[in-house]
Amino acid sequence: MVLTGICMCGAVAWTYSGDLTRKLVCHCADCQRATSSPLTAFLGMKPEQLSWTGEIVHYESSPGTFRGFCPTCGTRLYFRSDRWPTEVHVHAATMSNPGEYRPDAQVFMPSKAGWLDRLPSIPAHDGFQQEPMVHPPAATV
Ligand SMILES: [Zn+2]
Ligand SMILES: [Zn+2]
């Protein structure tokens, strides 16, 4: 299997050849904070089969744990930790074809954002809402 990916501005790209070690959705509080999102989706890869082009900056979010991102556009690229030296977790949303992603596990369920369960029951639009809601319904405050 060959997969490719890119950051938002295109300065950083990755190519992976080989079998994936994980396809997981993470609900942990660190990922929520680091990605400014309620959840993040990862592809587990073997470091020796993953190649990068472009400059990457990383943040050491805890001792021996690194979160890489593009210094130009800020796109989150990977998570890696000295605790799991045989794996790099690449953010699945950076895939060239992110629609092909098929997670097979989700982890850290106790910190899952509670409102995710409400998504199927709230209004959904194909694009951005045309007008902001001026008077929120009192019941949702
Ligand atoms: Zn970029
Ligand atoms: Zn996480």
JSON list of C-alpha atoms and ligand atoms in Angstrom, two decimals:
[
{"chain": "A", "resi": 1, "resn": "MET", "atom": "CA", "xyz": [0.00, 0.00, 0.00]},
{"chain": "A", "resi": 2, "resn": "VAL", "atom": "CA", "xyz": [1.26, 3.46, -0.91]},
{"chain": "A", "resi": 3, "resn": "LEU", "atom": "CA", "xyz": [-0.33, 6.50, 0.75]},
{"chain": "A", "resi": 4, "resn": "THR", "atom": "CA", "xyz": [0.48, 10.16, 0.34]},
{"chain": "A", "resi": 5, "resn": "GLY", "atom": "CA", "xyz": [-0.44, 13.32, 2.19]},
{"chain": "A", "resi": 6, "resn": "ILE", "atom": "CA", "xyz": [0.07, 17.04, 2.31]},
{"chain": "A", "resi": 7, "resn": "CYS", "atom": "CA", "xyz": [-0.38, 20.00, 4.66]},
{"chain": "A", "resi": 8, "resn": "MET", "atom": "CA", "xyz": [-2.80, 22.82, 3.95]},
{"chain": "A", "resi": 9, "resn": "CYS", "atom": "CA", "xyz": [-0.24, 25.09, 2.22]},
{"chain": "A", "resi": 10, "resn": "GLY", "atom": "CA", "xyz": [1.60, 22.30, 0.44]},
{"chain": "A", "resi": 11, "resn": "ALA", "atom": "CA", "xyz": [5.02, 22.99, 1.97]},
{"chain": "A", "resi": 12, "resn": "VAL", "atom": "CA", "xyz": [5.11, 19.60, 3.70]},
{"chain": "A", "resi": 13, "resn": "ALA", "atom": "CA", "xyz": [4.27, 16.28, 2.08]},
{"chain": "A", "resi": 14, "resn": "TRP", "atom": "CA", "xyz": [4.59, 12.66, 3.14]},
{"chain": "A", "resi": 15, "resn": "THR", "atom": "CA", "xyz": [4.70, 9.28, 1.41]},
{"chain": "A", "resi": 16, "resn": "TYR", "atom": "CA", "xyz": [4.21, 5.93, 3.09]},
{"chain": "A", "resi": 17, "resn": "SER", "atom": "CA", "xyz": [4.81, 2.48, 1.65]},
{"chain": "A", "resi": 18, "resn": "GLY", "atom": "CA", "xyz": [3.76, -0.50, 3.71]},
{"chain": "A", "resi": 19, "resn": "ASP", "atom": "CA", "xyz": [1.12, -1.82, 6.05]},
{"chain": "A", "resi": 20, "resn": "LEU", "atom": "CA", "xyz": [-0.53, 0.45, 8.56]},
{"chain": "A", "resi": 21, "resn": "THR", "atom": "CA", "xyz": [-0.08, -0.39, 12.24]},
{"chain": "A", "resi": 22, "resn": "ARG", "atom": "CA", "xyz": [-3.24, 1.41, 13.40]},
{"chain": "A", "resi": 23, "resn": "LYS", "atom": "CA", "xyz": [-6.24, 3.33, 12.13]},
{"chain": "A", "resi": 24, "resn": "LEU", "atom": "CA", "xyz": [-7.66, 5.00, 15.17]},
{"chain": "A", "resi": 25, "resn": "VAL", "atom": "CA", "xyz": [-9.75, 7.93, 16.26]},
{"chain": "A", "resi": 26, "resn": "CYS", "atom": "CA", "xyz": [-8.43, 9.53, 19.43]},
{"chain": "A", "resi": 27, "resn": "HIS", "atom": "CA", "xyz": [-10.65, 11.36, 21.91]},
{"chain": "A", "resi": 28, "resn": "CYS", "atom": "CA", "xyz": [-7.92, 12.15, 24.45]},
{"chain": "A", "resi": 29, "resn": "ALA", "atom": "CA", "xyz": [-7.75, 15.60, 26.03]},
{"chain": "A", "resi": 30, "resn": "ASP", "atom": "CA", "xyz": [-4.21, 16.22, 24.72]},
{"chain": "A", "resi": 31, "resn": "CYS", "atom": "CA", "xyz": [-5.25, 15.62, 21.11]},
{"chain": "A", "resi": 32, "resn": "GLN", "atom": "CA", "xyz": [-8.35, 17.78, 21.57]},
{"chain": "A", "resi": 33, "resn": "ARG", "atom": "CA", "xyz": [-6.20, 20.66, 22.78]},
{"chain": "A", "resi": 34, "resn": "ALA", "atom": "CA", "xyz": [-3.34, 20.10, 20.31]},
{"chain": "A", "resi": 35, "resn": "THR", "atom": "CA", "xyz": [-5.61, 19.96, 17.25]},
{"chain": "A", "resi": 36, "resn": "SER", "atom": "CA", "xyz": [-8.26, 22.44, 18.46]},
{"chain": "A", "resi": 37, "resn": "SER", "atom": "CA", "xyz": [-10.79, 19.76, 17.54]},
{"chain": "A", "resi": 38, "resn": "PRO", "atom": "CA", "xyz": [-13.09, 17.43, 19.48]},
{"chain": "A", "resi": 39, "resn": "LEU", "atom": "CA", "xyz": [-11.32, 14.39, 18.05]},
{"chain": "A", "resi": 40, "resn": "THR", "atom": "CA", "xyz": [-8.48, 13.48, 15.73]},
{"chain": "A", "resi": 41, "resn": "ALA", "atom": "CA", "xyz": [-7.90, 10.52, 13.42]},
{"chain": "A", "resi": 42, "resn": "PHE", "atom": "CA", "xyz": [-4.54, 8.79, 13.01]},
{"chain": "A", "resi": 43, "resn": "LEU", "atom": "CA", "xyz": [-2.75, 6.42, 10.69]},
{"chain": "A", "resi": 44, "resn": "GLY", "atom": "CA", "xyz": [-0.12, 4.31, 12.45]},
{"chain": "A", "resi": 45, "resn": "MET", "atom": "CA", "xyz": [3.02, 3.98, 10.34]},
{"chain": "A", "resi": 46, "resn": "LYS", "atom": "CA", "xyz": [6.46, 2.39, 10.62]},
{"chain": "A", "resi": 47, "resn": "PRO", "atom": "CA", "xyz": [8.98, 5.26, 10.71]},
{"chain": "A", "resi": 48, "resn": "GLU", "atom": "CA", "xyz": [11.44, 3.63, 8.32]},
{"chain": "A", "resi": 49, "resn": "GLN", "atom": "CA", "xyz": [8.75, 3.38, 5.61]},
{"chain": "A", "resi": 50, "resn": "LEU", "atom": "CA", "xyz": [7.56, 6.97, 5.97]},
{"chain": "A", "resi": 51, "resn": "SER", "atom": "CA", "xyz": [9.30, 9.84, 4.15]},
{"chain": "A", "resi": 52, "resn": "TRP", "atom": "CA", "xyz": [8.75, 13.56, 4.46]},
{"chain": "A", "resi": 53, "resn": "THR", "atom": "CA", "xyz": [9.57, 16.58, 2.34]},
{"chain": "A", "resi": 54, "resn": "GLY", "atom": "CA", "xyz": [9.52, 20.13, 3.64]},
{"chain": "A", "resi": 55, "resn": "GLU", "atom": "CA", "xyz": [10.33, 21.71, 6.98]},
{"chain": "A", "resi": 56, "resn": "ILE", "atom": "CA", "xyz": [8.52, 20.39, 10.06]},
{"chain": "A", "resi": 57, "resn": "VAL", "atom": "CA", "xyz": [8.53, 21.91, 13.52]},
{"chain": "A", "resi": 58, "resn": "HIS", "atom": "CA", "xyz": [7.55, 19.85, 16.55]},
{"chain": "A", "resi": 59, "resn": "TYR", "atom": "CA", "xyz": [6.24, 20.58, 19.99]},
{"chain": "A", "resi": 60, "resn": "GLU", "atom": "CA", "xyz": [7.24, 18.31, 22.88]},
{"chain": "A", "resi": 61, "resn": "SER", "atom": "CA", "xyz": [3.82, 17.96, 24.50]},
{"chain": "A", "resi": 62, "resn": "SER", "atom": "CA", "xyz": [5.17, 15.75, 27.29]},
{"chain": "A", "resi": 63, "resn": "PRO", "atom": "CA", "xyz": [8.70, 14.41, 27.86]},
{"chain": "A", "resi": 64, "resn": "GLY", "atom": "CA", "xyz": [9.62, 12.26, 24.86]},
{"chain": "A", "resi": 65, "resn": "THR", "atom": "CA", "xyz": [6.35, 12.91, 23.05]},
{"chain": "A", "resi": 66, "resn": "PHE", "atom": "CA", "xyz": [6.42, 15.08, 19.93]},
{"chain": "A", "resi": 67, "resn": "ARG", "atom": "CA", "xyz": [3.67, 16.65, 17.84]},
{"chain": "A", "resi": 68, "resn": "GLY", "atom": "CA", "xyz": [4.84, 17.87, 14.44]},
{"chain": "A", "resi": 69, "resn": "PHE", "atom": "CA", "xyz": [3.31, 20.65, 12.41]},
{"chain": "A", "resi": 70, "resn": "CYS", "atom": "CA", "xyz": [3.99, 22.80, 9.34]},
{"chain": "A", "resi": 71, "resn": "PRO", "atom": "CA", "xyz": [5.61, 26.09, 10.43]},
{"chain": "A", "resi": 72, "resn": "THR", "atom": "CA", "xyz": [3.96, 27.94, 7.55]},
{"chain": "A", "resi": 73, "resn": "CYS", "atom": "CA", "xyz": [0.29, 26.93, 7.78]},
{"chain": "A", "resi": 74, "resn": "GLY", "atom": "CA", "xyz": [0.16, 25.21, 11.19]},
{"chain": "A", "resi": 75, "resn": "THR", "atom": "CA", "xyz": [-1.34, 21.94, 9.92]},
{"chain": "A", "resi": 76, "resn": "ARG", "atom": "CA", "xyz": [-0.82, 19.16, 12.45]},
{"chain": "A", "resi": 77, "resn": "LEU", "atom": "CA", "xyz": [1.14, 16.33, 10.86]},
{"chain": "A", "resi": 78, "resn": "TYR", "atom": "CA", "xyz": [2.12, 13.62, 13.33]},
{"chain": "A", "resi": 79, "resn": "PHE", "atom": "CA", "xyz": [2.36, 12.35, 16.87]},
{"chain": "A", "resi": 80, "resn": "ARG", "atom": "CA", "xyz": [5.28, 10.25, 17.99]},
{"chain": "A", "resi": 81, "resn": "SER", "atom": "CA", "xyz": [6.54, 9.17, 21.37]},
{"chain": "A", "resi": 82, "resn": "ASP", "atom": "CA", "xyz": [9.71, 7.56, 22.67]},
{"chain": "A", "resi": 83, "resn": "ARG", "atom": "CA", "xyz": [7.37, 5.12, 24.42]},
{"chain": "A", "resi": 84, "resn": "TRP", "atom": "CA", "xyz": [6.39, 3.67, 21.01]},
{"chain": "A", "resi": 85, "resn": "PRO", "atom": "CA", "xyz": [9.59, 4.02, 18.94]},
{"chain": "A", "resi": 86, "resn": "THR", "atom": "CA", "xyz": [8.36, 1.67, 16.20]},
{"chain": "A", "resi": 87, "resn": "GLU", "atom": "CA", "xyz": [5.38, 3.85, 15.26]},
{"chain": "A", "resi": 88, "resn": "VAL", "atom": "CA", "xyz": [4.56, 7.32, 14.01]},
{"chain": "A", "resi": 89, "resn": "HIS", "atom": "CA", "xyz": [0.94, 8.43, 14.08]},
{"chain": "A", "resi": 90, "resn": "VAL", "atom": "CA", "xyz": [0.18, 10.64, 11.08]},
{"chain": "A", "resi": 91, "resn": "HIS", "atom": "CA", "xyz": [-2.98, 12.72, 11.12]},
{"chain": "A", "resi": 92, "resn": "ALA", "atom": "CA", "xyz": [-5.41, 11.06, 8.70]},
{"chain": "A", "resi": 93, "resn": "ALA", "atom": "CA", "xyz": [-6.91, 14.38, 7.64]},
{"chain": "A", "resi": 94, "resn": "THR", "atom": "CA", "xyz": [-3.65, 15.18, 5.83]},
{"chain": "A", "resi": 95, "resn": "MET", "atom": "CA", "xyz": [-4.13, 12.25, 3.42]},
{"chain": "A", "resi": 96, "resn": "SER", "atom": "CA", "xyz": [-4.28, 13.22, -0.25]},
{"chain": "A", "resi": 97, "resn": "ASN", "atom": "CA", "xyz": [-7.63, 11.39, -0.31]},
{"chain": "A", "resi": 98, "resn": "PRO", "atom": "CA", "xyz": [-8.92, 11.69, 3.25]},
{"chain": "A", "resi": 99, "resn": "GLY", "atom": "CA", "xyz": [-12.26, 10.20, 2.20]},
{"chain": "A", "resi": 100, "resn": "GLU", "atom": "CA", "xyz": [-10.50, 6.84, 1.89]},
{"chain": "A", "resi": 101, "resn": "TYR", "atom": "CA", "xyz": [-9.80, 6.73, 5.63]},
{"chain": "A", "resi": 102, "resn": "ARG", "atom": "CA", "xyz": [-11.47, 3.82, 7.42]},
{"chain": "A", "resi": 103, "resn": "PRO", "atom": "CA", "xyz": [-10.81, 3.87, 11.17]},
{"chain": "A", "resi": 104, "resn": "ASP", "atom": "CA", "xyz": [-11.19, 0.59, 13.00]},
{"chain": "A", "resi": 105, "resn": "ALA", "atom": "CA", "xyz": [-10.96, 1.75, 16.62]},
{"chain": "A", "resi": 106, "resn": "GLN", "atom": "CA", "xyz": [-11.56, 4.78, 18.82]},
{"chain": "A", "resi": 107, "resn": "VAL", "atom": "CA", "xyz": [-9.68, 5.36, 22.04]},
{"chain": "A", "resi": 108, "resn": "PHE", "atom": "CA", "xyz": [-9.88, 7.43, 25.23]},
{"chain": "A", "resi": 109, "resn": "MET", "atom": "CA", "xyz": [-13.68, 7.32, 25.28]},
{"chain": "A", "resi": 110, "resn": "PRO", "atom": "CA", "xyz": [-14.06, 8.91, 28.75]},
{"chain": "A", "resi": 111, "resn": "SER", "atom": "CA", "xyz": [-12.88, 12.26, 27.37]},
{"chain": "A", "resi": 112, "resn": "LYS", "atom": "CA", "xyz": [-15.00, 12.09, 24.19]},
{"chain": "A", "resi": 113, "resn": "ALA", "atom": "CA", "xyz": [-16.80, 15.41, 23.60]},
{"chain": "A", "resi": 114, "resn": "GLY", "atom": "CA", "xyz": [-20.38, 14.81, 24.73]},
{"chain": "A", "resi": 115, "resn": "TRP", "atom": "CA", "xyz": [-21.90, 16.94, 21.99]},
{"chain": "A", "resi": 116, "resn": "LEU", "atom": "CA", "xyz": [-20.61, 14.61, 19.25]},
{"chain": "A", "resi": 117, "resn": "ASP", "atom": "CA", "xyz": [-23.54, 12.32, 20.05]},
{"chain": "A", "resi": 118, "resn": "ARG", "atom": "CA", "xyz": [-25.96, 15.18, 19.27]},
{"chain": "A", "resi": 119, "resn": "LEU", "atom": "CA", "xyz": [-24.66, 15.75, 15.71]},
{"chain": "A", "resi": 120, "resn": "PRO", "atom": "CA", "xyz": [-27.27, 13.58, 13.94]},
{"chain": "A", "resi": 121, "resn": "SER", "atom": "CA", "xyz": [-30.09, 15.54, 15.59]},
{"chain": "A", "resi": 122, "resn": "ILE", "atom": "CA", "xyz": [-29.04, 19.14, 14.87]},
{"chain": "A", "resi": 123, "resn": "PRO", "atom": "CA", "xyz": [-29.65, 21.10, 11.63]},
{"chain": "A", "resi": 124, "resn": "ALA", "atom": "CA", "xyz": [-27.22, 20.19, 8.83]},
{"chain": "A", "resi": 125, "resn": "HIS", "atom": "CA", "xyz": [-26.30, 22.32, 5.81]},
{"chain": "A", "resi": 126, "resn": "ASP", "atom": "CA", "xyz": [-24.36, 21.53, 2.61]},
{"chain": "A", "resi": 127, "resn": "GLY", "atom": "CA", "xyz": [-22.36, 24.77, 2.98]},
{"chain": "A", "resi": 128, "resn": "PHE", "atom": "CA", "xyz": [-21.85, 27.49, 5.55]},
{"chain": "A", "resi": 129, "resn": "GLN", "atom": "CA", "xyz": [-25.02, 28.85, 7.15]},
{"chain": "A", "resi": 130, "resn": "GLN", "atom": "CA", "xyz": [-26.15, 31.91, 5.18]},
{"chain": "A", "resi": 131, "resn": "GLU", "atom": "CA", "xyz": [-27.22, 33.91, 8.20]},
{"chain": "A", "resi": 132, "resn": "PRO", "atom": "CA", "xyz": [-26.12, 33.73, 11.82]},
{"chain": "A", "resi": 133, "resn": "MET", "atom": "CA", "xyz": [-28.72, 32.81, 14.38]},
{"chain": "A", "resi": 134, "resn": "VAL", "atom": "CA", "xyz": [-29.79, 36.15, 15.95]},
{"chain": "A", "resi": 135, "resn": "HIS", "atom": "CA", "xyz": [-31.89, 34.82, 18.78]},
{"chain": "A", "resi": 136, "resn": "PRO", "atom": "CA", "xyz": [-30.77, 31.41, 19.98]},
{"chain": "A", "resi": 137, "resn": "PRO", "atom": "CA", "xyz": [-33.67, 29.31, 21.16]},
{"chain": "A", "resi": 138, "resn": "ALA", "atom": "CA", "xyz": [-33.85, 29.66, 24.93]},
{"chain": "A", "resi": 139, "resn": "ALA", "atom": "CA", "xyz": [-33.99, 25.91, 25.37]},
{"chain": "A", "resi": 140, "resn": "THR", "atom": "CA", "xyz": [-30.46, 25.43, 24.02]},
{"chain": "A", "resi": 141, "resn": "VAL", "atom": "CA", "xyz": [-28.70, 28.01, 26.20]},
{"chain": "B", "resi": 1, "resn": "ZN", "atom": "ZN", "xyz": [1.82, 23.92, 5.41]},
{"chain": "B", "resi": 2, "resn": "ZN", "atom": "ZN", "xyz": [-4.86, 11.48, 21.63]}
]
